[in-house]
Amino acid sequence: MRTEAVLRFGIVALLVATVEILCRLHVIPVGVMIAPSQMAVELTKILVSGEFSADIISSIVNVLTSTVLSVTLGFVAGLIIYSAPGLRAALEPLLASYYAVPTFIFYPVFISLFGVGSGAIIAIAVLLAVVSMITATLNGLDRIPRVLRKTGRIYRMSRIKTAVMIELPSAAPSLFTGIKLSVAYSFIGVIASEFILSGSGVGYAIAYAYNNFETPRMYALMLLIILLVTGVNTLLNGVDRRLQSQRRR
Amino acid sequence: MSAAASEITVKSDAVKQMPVEQPHVALRGITCVFHSRGRSLHALGPVDLSLTKGEFFSVVGPSGCGKSTLLDILAGLNPPQTGTAQFEGKPIQGVPDGVGVVFQEDASFPWLNVHDNVAFGLRRAGVDPAEIKRRVDYAIGFMGLKDFAAAYPAQLSGGMRQRVCIARTLVLQPRLIMLDEPFGALDQQTRLIMGDELLRLWRETSATILLITHALDEAAMLSDRVGVMSTRPGTFIDIVETGWDRNRDSRVVSTPHFGDITARLWEKLRVEALKMMSTSETRSS
Ligand SMILES: Nc1ncnc2c1ncn2[C@@H]1O[C@H](COP(=O)(O)OP(=O)(O)OP(=O)(O)O)[C@@H](O)[C@H]1O
Ligand SMILES: [Mg+2]
């Protein structure tokens, strides 16, 4: 491990240890927060009992669905916008200021469209994630050096072959950034939507535990989300680093 | 090496004695005008040029005079506004078969290692794997990249990446090889050595070579003929025959004849360079 990795780990460990001590000394009351070690114990219990398995699976399926949809839609939309410069000029300012709009305000619309349940949740998450993929796709296509396309022509490759064998790999790092962002936004979109418009999922379970003063469960589920997101992110960063390392000096 | 070289000479002399029916490359009255944002820019021509098969021809000219534009037209990447361009007797429409290009910009594929970069064209052409391996290993060795076969372009210097692009072009055994300032990123001594390698390659393959370069000494040492271009719109204002033996190498730079050629090239080019400097001062027109 490099020194910054050690340092990072140390900082996180120190924070967790501080909270642990404050909880144990009852500086932080039990009603407010339980000790991290207890969260872990509680989480293990929950996972072993399988009490929330349906919620966990439902959330994960929703996140995956939303990621796949937003990556696919975003990529296709990106291609279309890229190939129509006039359209692009018109849309660019909208895309750039898109994330200034709090997407969640639209939840009543989605409930009336899809009803309460996965449909509305996925719709909100896709709405949140798709623009990051569109932007990443445009960015990736913009960065393909002209000379690489020329090279494809010198090899007398068809338009499709050039797209698959030259343009796609050339744009891959940017596209992967789009995928990473889509995963992150899908997580946010799904978990947050479950708070407000669902009767299932981990987000819903956290809200339910909160409303019923089940503090240990609430924290255990929060820990679960954090572990899940950290795990997925570490995985994606690993792939990203491999993609980037080829290209960096 | 010298034994092999003389063997090759015999072969190439045989090639030379064959009756030359038609020029390998023929350009007649080629001009190129670019239009952008309502303004038009006369970039090139009119240019006439004939290259015989197996000839080593270099083009020198001031920056922006249309050298790369000329290459694009010859490669079928960009149709000229007027004139006719022929390769092997057929009009150039789209990229002709048998043409290899090393572009001025770095065109190596960053996602492929050196070996796969060089193998790219062969794989596209469906050559069988054993033959691919043989040709790729040879080209990589030829270009002095043997220790870097598994490296990615980002790990190489600019000059080495340009060598990857040269190797990638060579393995396809084009009959016309065009190189646009391939040694621009190299230091002087490496450039001379690479020049020798290029001459060796040229003798071995009997390909026609069109080399674009900024370096007069490079043009004088490598070429059978050197075309000197005017400032934009570029036309050929002089074509200098060097009269070198096919077995020449970088040692010719110490001969008096080399000095004469370079002097003649510079005499022509100096005038154009001065013109360019003065037009760029009065660009507002
Ligand atoms: N696609 C294009 N659209 C508009 N103008 C162009 C285009 N390509 C080249 N030009 C212009 O045409 C002229 C000739 O360009 P070209 O690249 O052929 O010059 P060059 O002789 O290769 O220069 P250098 O030695 O710097 O490489 C330049 O003024 C350039 O700006
Ligand atoms: Mg050029």
Coordinates of C-alpha atoms and ligand atoms in Angstrom, one line a residue:
Chain A
M1 CA 0.0 0.0 0.0
R2 CA 1.2 3.5 -0.8
T3 CA 1.5 6.1 1.9
E4 CA -1.6 8.0 0.9
A5 CA -3.7 4.8 1.0
V6 CA -2.3 4.1 4.5
L7 CA -3.1 7.7 5.5
R8 CA -6.6 7.5 4.1
F9 CA -7.3 4.3 5.9
G10 CA -5.9 5.8 9.1
I11 CA -8.2 8.8 8.9
V12 CA -11.3 6.7 8.4
A13 CA -10.2 4.3 11.2
L14 CA -9.6 7.3 13.5
L15 CA -13.1 8.7 12.8
V16 CA -14.8 5.4 13.4
A17 CA -12.8 4.8 16.6
T18 CA -13.7 8.3 17.8
V19 CA -17.4 7.7 17.2
E20 CA -17.1 4.3 18.9
I21 CA -15.5 5.8 22.0
L22 CA -18.0 8.7 22.2
C23 CA -20.9 6.2 22.0
R24 CA -19.4 3.9 24.6
L25 CA -18.9 6.8 27.0
H26 CA -22.5 7.8 26.3
V27 CA -21.4 11.2 25.2
I28 CA -23.5 10.4 22.2
P29 CA -26.8 9.0 23.6
V30 CA -27.9 5.5 22.5
G31 CA -31.2 7.0 21.2
V32 CA -29.2 9.2 18.7
M33 CA -26.6 6.8 17.5
I34 CA -25.3 3.3 18.3
A35 CA -21.6 2.4 18.3
P36 CA -20.1 1.4 14.9
S37 CA -19.2 -2.0 16.4
Q38 CA -22.9 -2.5 17.3
M39 CA -23.9 -1.5 13.8
A40 CA -21.8 -4.2 12.4
V41 CA -23.2 -6.8 14.9
E42 CA -26.7 -5.6 14.1
L43 CA -26.0 -5.8 10.3
T44 CA -24.7 -9.4 10.6
K45 CA -27.9 -10.3 12.5
I46 CA -30.1 -8.8 9.9
L47 CA -28.2 -10.5 7.1
V48 CA -28.2 -13.9 8.8
S49 CA -31.9 -13.7 9.7
G50 CA -32.8 -12.7 6.1
E51 CA -35.4 -10.4 7.4
F52 CA -34.5 -7.7 4.9
S53 CA -33.3 -9.9 2.1
A54 CA -36.3 -9.0 -0.1
D55 CA -35.7 -5.3 0.4
I56 CA -32.0 -5.6 -0.3
I57 CA -32.6 -7.6 -3.5
S58 CA -35.3 -5.1 -4.6
S59 CA -32.9 -2.1 -4.1
I60 CA -30.0 -3.8 -5.9
V61 CA -32.2 -4.9 -8.8
N62 CA -33.6 -1.3 -9.1
V63 CA -30.1 0.1 -9.1
L64 CA -28.9 -2.3 -11.7
T65 CA -31.9 -1.7 -13.9
S66 CA -31.5 2.0 -13.6
T67 CA -27.8 1.8 -14.4
V68 CA -28.4 -0.3 -17.5
L69 CA -31.2 1.9 -18.7
S70 CA -29.4 5.2 -18.2
V71 CA -26.1 3.9 -19.7
T72 CA -27.9 2.6 -22.8
L73 CA -30.2 5.5 -23.2
G74 CA -27.5 8.0 -22.5
F75 CA -25.1 6.4 -24.9
V76 CA -27.6 6.3 -27.7
A77 CA -28.8 9.9 -27.0
G78 CA -25.2 11.0 -26.9
L79 CA -24.5 9.4 -30.4
I80 CA -27.6 11.1 -31.8
I81 CA -26.8 14.5 -30.4
Y82 CA -23.2 14.2 -31.5
S83 CA -24.2 13.4 -35.1
A84 CA -26.5 16.4 -35.2
P85 CA -24.4 19.6 -34.5
G86 CA -27.4 21.9 -34.8
L87 CA -29.4 19.9 -32.2
R88 CA -26.3 19.8 -30.1
A89 CA -25.8 23.5 -30.1
A90 CA -29.4 23.9 -29.0
L91 CA -29.1 21.3 -26.2
E92 CA -25.7 22.0 -24.8
P93 CA -26.7 24.8 -22.4
L94 CA -29.6 22.6 -21.1
L95 CA -27.3 19.6 -20.5
A96 CA -24.8 21.8 -18.8
S97 CA -27.3 23.2 -16.3
Y98 CA -29.3 20.0 -15.9
Y99 CA -27.9 19.1 -12.5
A100 CA -29.1 22.5 -11.1
V101 CA -32.6 21.1 -11.2
P102 CA -33.5 18.9 -8.1
T103 CA -34.9 16.0 -10.1
F104 CA -36.8 14.7 -7.0
I105 CA -39.4 17.5 -7.2
F106 CA -40.9 15.5 -10.1
Y107 CA -41.8 12.5 -7.9
P108 CA -45.6 13.3 -8.0
V109 CA -45.4 13.1 -11.8
F110 CA -43.8 9.7 -11.7
I111 CA -46.2 8.3 -9.1
S112 CA -49.1 9.3 -11.3
L113 CA -47.4 7.8 -14.3
F114 CA -46.1 4.6 -12.9
G115 CA -47.9 4.2 -9.5
V116 CA -46.0 3.6 -6.3
G117 CA -43.3 1.0 -6.8
S118 CA -40.2 0.1 -8.8
G119 CA -41.4 1.9 -12.0
A120 CA -41.4 5.3 -10.5
I121 CA -38.2 4.6 -8.5
I122 CA -36.3 3.6 -11.7
A123 CA -37.7 6.5 -13.6
I124 CA -36.4 9.0 -11.1
A125 CA -33.0 7.3 -10.9
V126 CA -32.7 7.1 -14.7
L127 CA -33.7 10.8 -15.0
L128 CA -31.0 11.6 -12.5
A129 CA -28.3 9.4 -14.1
V130 CA -28.9 9.6 -17.9
V131 CA -27.5 13.1 -18.5
S132 CA -24.1 12.2 -17.0
M133 CA -23.9 9.4 -19.5
I134 CA -24.9 11.7 -22.4
T135 CA -22.3 14.2 -21.4
A136 CA -19.6 11.5 -21.0
T137 CA -20.5 10.1 -24.4
L138 CA -20.2 13.5 -26.1
N139 CA -17.0 14.1 -24.3
G140 CA -15.6 10.8 -25.4
L141 CA -16.6 11.3 -29.0
D142 CA -15.1 14.8 -29.1
R143 CA -11.8 13.5 -27.9
I144 CA -11.3 11.0 -30.6
P145 CA -8.3 12.4 -32.5
R146 CA -9.1 13.1 -36.2
V147 CA -6.0 11.2 -37.3
L148 CA -7.4 7.9 -35.8
R149 CA -10.4 8.2 -38.0
K150 CA -8.2 8.9 -41.0
T151 CA -6.2 5.8 -40.1
G152 CA -9.4 3.8 -40.2
R153 CA -10.0 5.1 -43.7
I154 CA -6.5 4.2 -44.8
Y155 CA -7.2 0.6 -43.6
R156 CA -10.3 0.8 -45.8
M157 CA -12.5 -0.1 -42.9
S158 CA -16.3 0.3 -43.1
R159 CA -18.0 3.0 -41.1
I160 CA -19.3 0.4 -38.6
K161 CA -15.9 -1.3 -38.3
T162 CA -14.3 2.1 -37.6
A163 CA -16.9 2.8 -35.0
V164 CA -16.4 -0.5 -33.2
M165 CA -12.6 -1.0 -33.6
I166 CA -11.3 2.6 -33.4
E167 CA -13.9 5.1 -32.1
L168 CA -15.3 3.0 -29.3
P169 CA -11.9 2.0 -27.8
S170 CA -10.7 5.5 -28.2
A171 CA -13.7 6.9 -26.3
A172 CA -13.7 4.1 -23.8
P173 CA -12.1 6.0 -20.8
S174 CA -14.7 8.8 -21.1
L175 CA -17.5 6.3 -21.5
F176 CA -16.4 4.4 -18.4
T177 CA -16.5 7.6 -16.5
G178 CA -20.1 7.9 -17.6
I179 CA -20.9 4.4 -16.4
K180 CA -19.3 5.2 -13.0
L181 CA -21.4 8.3 -12.6
S182 CA -24.5 6.5 -13.8
V183 CA -24.0 3.8 -11.1
A184 CA -23.5 6.5 -8.4
Y185 CA -26.6 8.5 -9.5
S186 CA -28.6 5.3 -9.8
F187 CA -27.8 4.5 -6.2
I188 CA -28.7 8.0 -5.0
G189 CA -31.9 8.0 -7.1
V190 CA -33.1 4.6 -6.0
I191 CA -32.4 4.8 -2.3
A192 CA -33.7 8.3 -2.0
S193 CA -36.8 7.5 -4.0
E194 CA -37.5 4.6 -1.8
F195 CA -37.8 7.0 1.1
I196 CA -40.6 8.9 -0.5
L197 CA -42.4 6.7 -2.9
S198 CA -42.1 3.1 -2.0
G199 CA -43.2 0.3 0.3
S200 CA -40.1 -1.8 -0.2
G201 CA -36.3 -1.5 -0.6
V202 CA -33.5 -0.6 1.7
G203 CA -34.4 3.1 1.6
Y204 CA -37.9 2.3 2.7
A205 CA -36.6 0.0 5.4
I206 CA -34.4 2.8 6.8
A207 CA -37.3 5.3 6.8
Y208 CA -39.5 2.7 8.4
A209 CA -37.0 1.9 11.2
Y210 CA -36.6 5.6 11.8
N211 CA -40.3 6.3 12.1
N212 CA -40.6 3.4 14.6
F213 CA -37.5 4.3 16.7
E214 CA -35.6 1.2 15.7
T215 CA -32.3 2.9 15.9
P216 CA -30.0 -0.2 15.7
R217 CA -31.7 -1.5 12.6
M218 CA -31.7 1.9 11.0
Y219 CA -27.9 2.2 11.5
A220 CA -27.3 -1.3 10.4
L221 CA -29.1 -0.6 7.1
M222 CA -27.2 2.6 6.6
L223 CA -24.0 0.7 7.2
L224 CA -25.1 -1.8 4.6
I225 CA -25.6 0.9 2.0
I226 CA -22.2 2.5 2.7
L227 CA -20.5 -0.9 2.4
L228 CA -22.3 -1.6 -0.8
V229 CA -21.5 1.7 -2.4
T230 CA -17.9 1.5 -1.3
G231 CA -17.5 -2.0 -2.7
V232 CA -19.0 -1.2 -6.0
N233 CA -17.0 2.0 -6.3
T234 CA -13.7 0.2 -5.5
L235 CA -14.5 -2.3 -8.2
L236 CA -15.3 0.3 -10.8
N237 CA -12.2 2.4 -9.8
G238 CA -10.1 -0.7 -10.3
V239 CA -11.3 -1.1 -13.8
D240 CA -11.0 2.6 -14.4
R241 CA -7.4 2.6 -13.2
R242 CA -6.5 -0.2 -15.6
L243 CA -8.1 1.6 -18.5
Q244 CA -6.3 4.8 -17.6
S245 CA -2.9 3.2 -16.8
Q246 CA -2.6 2.2 -20.5
R247 CA -2.9 5.8 -21.5
R248 CA -0.9 7.6 -18.9
R249 CA 2.8 8.2 -19.0
Chain B
M1 CA 24.9 -6.9 -44.0
S2 CA 26.9 -5.6 -47.0
A3 CA 26.5 -9.0 -48.7
A4 CA 22.8 -8.9 -48.2
A5 CA 22.7 -5.3 -49.5
S6 CA 24.5 -6.2 -52.7
E7 CA 22.2 -9.1 -53.3
I8 CA 19.3 -6.7 -53.0
T9 CA 21.0 -4.3 -55.4
V10 CA 21.1 -7.0 -58.1
K11 CA 17.4 -7.5 -57.6
S12 CA 16.5 -3.9 -57.6
D13 CA 18.6 -3.3 -60.7
A14 CA 16.5 -6.0 -62.4
V15 CA 13.4 -4.0 -61.3
K16 CA 14.9 -0.8 -62.8
Q17 CA 15.6 -2.4 -66.2
M18 CA 11.9 -3.4 -66.6
P19 CA 10.2 -1.2 -69.1
V20 CA 8.4 1.6 -67.4
E21 CA 4.9 1.7 -69.0
Q22 CA 3.2 4.4 -66.9
P23 CA 4.0 6.5 -63.9
H24 CA 3.2 4.8 -60.6
V25 CA 1.6 8.0 -59.4
A26 CA 0.4 10.8 -61.7
L27 CA -1.1 14.1 -60.7
R28 CA -2.3 16.6 -63.3
G29 CA -3.5 20.1 -62.4
I30 CA -4.4 19.3 -58.9
T31 CA -5.8 22.1 -56.8
C32 CA -7.4 22.1 -53.4
V33 CA -9.5 24.8 -51.9
F34 CA -10.9 24.6 -48.3
H35 CA -14.2 26.3 -47.4
S36 CA -14.8 27.1 -43.8
R37 CA -17.2 29.6 -42.3
G38 CA -18.0 31.3 -45.6
R39 CA -14.3 31.9 -46.4
S40 CA -12.3 30.0 -48.9
L41 CA -8.7 29.1 -48.7
H42 CA -6.6 28.1 -51.7
A43 CA -4.4 25.6 -50.0
L44 CA -2.7 23.8 -52.9
G45 CA -1.8 23.8 -56.5
P46 CA -2.1 23.6 -59.4
V47 CA 0.3 20.7 -59.0
D48 CA 1.6 18.3 -61.6
L49 CA 3.7 15.3 -60.5
S50 CA 4.7 11.9 -61.8
L51 CA 6.4 9.3 -59.7
T52 CA 8.0 6.3 -61.3
K53 CA 7.6 2.9 -59.6
G54 CA 10.2 2.4 -56.9
E55 CA 11.2 6.0 -56.8
F56 CA 12.1 7.8 -53.5
F57 CA 10.6 11.3 -53.8
S58 CA 10.7 13.9 -51.1
V59 CA 8.7 17.1 -50.7
V60 CA 10.1 20.1 -48.9
G61 CA 8.3 23.4 -48.5
P62 CA 7.4 26.1 -46.0
S63 CA 5.0 25.3 -43.2
G64 CA 1.3 25.5 -44.3
C65 CA 2.1 25.3 -48.1
G66 CA -0.2 22.3 -48.5
K67 CA 2.2 19.3 -48.2
S68 CA -0.2 17.3 -45.9
T69 CA -3.1 18.4 -48.1
L70 CA -1.2 16.9 -51.1
L71 CA -0.7 13.7 -49.2
D72 CA -4.4 13.5 -48.3
I73 CA -5.3 13.8 -52.0
L74 CA -2.9 11.1 -53.0
A75 CA -4.2 8.8 -50.3
G76 CA -7.8 9.3 -51.5
L77 CA -8.8 10.9 -48.2
N78 CA -9.7 14.2 -49.7
P79 CA -10.8 14.8 -53.3
P80 CA -9.2 17.7 -55.1
Q81 CA -11.2 20.6 -56.5
T82 CA -9.7 20.3 -59.9
G83 CA -7.3 18.0 -61.7
T84 CA -6.8 14.3 -62.0
A85 CA -5.0 11.9 -59.6
Q86 CA -4.0 8.4 -60.7
F87 CA -2.3 5.6 -58.8
E88 CA -1.2 2.6 -60.9
G89 CA -3.1 3.9 -63.9
K90 CA -6.4 4.1 -62.0
P91 CA -8.1 7.3 -60.9
I92 CA -7.9 7.8 -57.1
Q93 CA -11.4 7.6 -55.7
G94 CA -11.4 6.7 -52.1
V95 CA -8.3 5.1 -50.5
P96 CA -6.6 2.9 -53.1
D97 CA -5.4 -0.6 -52.3
G98 CA -1.6 -0.8 -51.8
V99 CA -1.2 2.7 -50.3
G100 CA 0.3 3.1 -46.8
V101 CA 0.4 6.3 -44.9
V102 CA 2.3 7.5 -41.8
F103 CA 0.6 10.7 -40.7
Q104 CA 2.2 13.8 -39.3
E105 CA 0.3 13.4 -36.1
D106 CA 0.7 10.5 -33.7
A107 CA -1.8 7.9 -34.9
S108 CA -0.8 5.0 -32.7
F109 CA -3.8 3.4 -30.9
P110 CA -3.4 4.1 -27.1
W111 CA -5.5 1.1 -26.1
L112 CA -3.2 -1.4 -27.9
N113 CA 0.3 -2.4 -27.1
V114 CA 3.1 -2.0 -29.6
H115 CA 2.7 -5.6 -31.0
D116 CA -1.1 -5.3 -31.4
N117 CA -0.7 -1.8 -32.9
V118 CA 1.6 -3.2 -35.6
A119 CA -0.6 -6.2 -36.1
F120 CA -3.8 -4.2 -36.5
G121 CA -3.9 -3.8 -40.3
L122 CA -2.9 -7.4 -40.9
R123 CA -5.6 -8.7 -38.6
R124 CA -8.1 -6.5 -40.5
A125 CA -6.9 -8.0 -43.7
G126 CA -7.4 -11.5 -42.4
V127 CA -3.8 -12.6 -42.8
D128 CA -3.1 -16.0 -41.1
P129 CA -1.8 -15.7 -37.5
A130 CA 1.6 -17.4 -38.1
E131 CA 2.3 -15.0 -41.0
I132 CA 1.1 -12.0 -38.8
K133 CA 3.5 -13.0 -36.1
R134 CA 6.4 -13.4 -38.5
R135 CA 5.8 -10.0 -40.2
V136 CA 5.0 -8.1 -37.0
D137 CA 8.1 -9.5 -35.2
Y138 CA 10.2 -8.5 -38.2
A139 CA 8.8 -5.0 -38.4
I140 CA 9.2 -4.4 -34.7
G141 CA 12.8 -5.6 -34.8
F142 CA 13.4 -3.5 -37.9
M143 CA 12.1 -0.4 -36.1
G144 CA 14.2 -1.1 -33.0
L145 CA 11.2 -1.7 -30.8
K146 CA 11.9 -5.3 -29.9
D147 CA 12.1 -4.6 -26.1
F148 CA 8.8 -2.6 -26.2
A149 CA 6.5 -5.1 -28.0
A150 CA 4.4 -5.3 -24.8
A151 CA 4.5 -1.6 -24.0
Y152 CA 1.6 0.8 -24.6
P153 CA 2.2 3.9 -26.7
A154 CA 1.8 6.2 -23.6
Q155 CA 4.9 4.6 -22.2
L156 CA 6.9 5.5 -25.3
S157 CA 8.6 8.7 -26.5
G158 CA 7.1 10.6 -29.4
G159 CA 9.7 9.3 -31.8
M160 CA 9.1 5.7 -30.7
R161 CA 5.4 6.1 -31.2
Q162 CA 6.1 7.4 -34.7
R163 CA 8.2 4.3 -35.3
V164 CA 5.2 2.2 -34.2
C165 CA 3.2 3.9 -36.9
I166 CA 5.9 3.3 -39.5
A167 CA 6.0 -0.4 -38.5
R168 CA 2.3 -0.6 -38.6
T169 CA 2.4 0.7 -42.2
L170 CA 5.3 -1.5 -43.3
V171 CA 3.8 -4.8 -42.3
L172 CA 1.1 -4.3 -44.9
Q173 CA 3.8 -4.1 -47.6
P174 CA 2.2 -1.2 -49.5
R175 CA 3.4 -0.4 -53.0
L176 CA 3.2 3.3 -52.3
I177 CA 4.4 4.5 -48.8
M178 CA 3.8 8.1 -47.9
L179 CA 5.3 9.5 -44.7
D180 CA 4.5 13.0 -43.4
E181 CA 7.4 14.3 -41.3
P182 CA 7.9 10.9 -39.7
F183 CA 11.2 11.9 -38.0
G184 CA 10.1 15.3 -36.8
A185 CA 10.2 14.2 -33.1
L186 CA 13.6 12.7 -33.4
D187 CA 17.0 14.1 -32.6
Q188 CA 19.5 14.6 -35.4
Q189 CA 21.6 11.5 -35.0
T190 CA 18.5 9.2 -34.6
R191 CA 17.0 10.9 -37.7
L192 CA 20.1 10.0 -39.8
I193 CA 20.0 6.4 -38.5
M194 CA 16.2 6.2 -39.2
G195 CA 16.9 7.6 -42.6
D196 CA 19.3 4.7 -43.2
E197 CA 16.7 2.2 -42.1
L198 CA 14.1 3.8 -44.4
L199 CA 16.6 3.5 -47.3
R200 CA 17.2 -0.2 -46.4
L201 CA 13.5 -0.8 -46.3
W202 CA 13.0 1.0 -49.6
R203 CA 15.7 -1.2 -51.2
E204 CA 14.2 -4.4 -49.8
T205 CA 10.6 -3.7 -50.8
S206 CA 11.0 -1.7 -54.1
A207 CA 8.1 0.4 -52.9
T208 CA 7.6 3.9 -54.1
I209 CA 8.2 6.3 -51.3
L210 CA 6.9 9.9 -50.9
L211 CA 8.4 11.6 -47.9
I212 CA 7.4 15.0 -46.6
T213 CA 10.0 16.6 -44.5
H214 CA 11.1 19.9 -43.1
A215 CA 14.7 18.8 -43.0
L216 CA 16.6 19.7 -46.2
D217 CA 19.5 17.4 -45.3
E218 CA 17.1 14.5 -44.9
A219 CA 15.6 15.1 -48.3
A220 CA 18.9 15.5 -49.9
M221 CA 20.4 12.3 -48.5
L222 CA 17.4 10.0 -48.9
S223 CA 15.8 10.9 -52.2
D224 CA 16.1 10.2 -55.9
R225 CA 14.3 13.5 -56.5
V226 CA 13.3 16.3 -54.2
G227 CA 10.3 18.5 -55.0
V228 CA 10.5 22.1 -53.6
M229 CA 7.1 23.7 -52.9
S230 CA 6.3 27.4 -52.9
T231 CA 4.4 29.1 -50.1
R232 CA 0.6 28.6 -50.1
P233 CA -1.0 27.8 -52.4
G234 CA 1.8 25.3 -52.8
T235 CA 3.1 24.4 -56.3
F236 CA 6.4 22.7 -57.3
I237 CA 8.9 25.5 -58.1
D238 CA 11.8 23.1 -58.5
I239 CA 12.5 19.4 -58.7
V240 CA 16.0 18.5 -57.9
E241 CA 17.5 15.2 -59.0
T242 CA 20.1 13.9 -56.6
G243 CA 21.7 11.2 -58.8
W244 CA 22.5 9.0 -55.8
D245 CA 23.3 5.3 -56.2
R246 CA 20.5 3.0 -54.9
N247 CA 22.9 1.8 -52.2
R248 CA 23.4 5.2 -50.6
D249 CA 23.3 5.7 -46.9
S250 CA 23.8 8.5 -44.4
R251 CA 27.5 8.7 -45.1
V252 CA 26.7 10.7 -48.3
V253 CA 26.3 13.7 -46.1
S254 CA 30.1 14.2 -46.0
T255 CA 30.4 14.3 -49.9
P256 CA 30.6 17.6 -51.7
H257 CA 27.7 16.6 -53.9
F258 CA 25.5 16.5 -50.9
G259 CA 26.5 20.0 -50.1
D260 CA 25.6 21.1 -53.6
I261 CA 22.1 19.5 -53.4
T262 CA 21.4 21.0 -50.0
A263 CA 22.6 24.4 -51.2
R264 CA 20.3 24.3 -54.2
L265 CA 17.3 23.3 -52.1
W266 CA 18.0 26.0 -49.6
E267 CA 18.5 28.7 -52.4
K268 CA 14.9 27.9 -53.6
L269 CA 13.4 27.5 -50.2
R270 CA 14.9 30.6 -48.7
V271 CA 13.1 32.8 -51.1
E272 CA 9.8 31.1 -50.3
A273 CA 10.5 31.2 -46.5
L274 CA 11.2 35.0 -46.8
K275 CA 7.9 35.4 -48.8
M276 CA 6.0 33.6 -46.1
M277 CA 7.5 35.7 -43.4
S278 CA 6.4 38.9 -45.2
T279 CA 2.9 37.7 -46.0
S280 CA 2.3 36.7 -42.5
E281 CA 3.2 40.2 -41.4
T282 CA 0.5 41.6 -43.7
R283 CA -2.1 38.9 -43.0
S284 CA -4.9 41.4 -42.5
S285 CA -5.6 41.5 -46.3
Ligands
LIG1 N1 -9.5 20.7 -43.3 C1 -9.1 22.0 -43.5 N2 -9.9 23.0 -43.5 C2 -9.5 24.2 -43.8 N3 -8.2 24.6 -44.0 C3 -7.3 23.6 -44.0 C4 -7.7 22.2 -43.7 N4 -6.5 21.5 -43.8 C5 -5.5 22.3 -44.0 N5 -6.0 23.6 -44.1 C6 -5.2 24.8 -44.5 O1 -4.5 24.5 -45.7 C7 -3.2 25.0 -45.6 C8 -2.2 23.9 -45.9 O2 -2.2 22.9 -44.9 P1 -1.3 21.7 -44.8 O3 -1.6 21.0 -43.5 O4 -1.4 20.9 -46.0 O5 0.1 22.4 -44.7 P2 1.6 21.7 -44.6 O6 2.4 22.1 -45.7 O7 1.4 20.2 -44.3 O8 2.1 22.4 -43.3 P3 3.1 21.8 -42.1 O9 4.5 21.8 -42.7 O10 3.0 22.8 -41.0 O11 2.6 20.5 -41.8 C9 -3.0 25.6 -44.3 O12 -3.1 27.0 -44.4 C10 -4.1 25.0 -43.4 O13 -4.5 25.9 -42.5
MG2 MG 1.7 19.0 -42.7

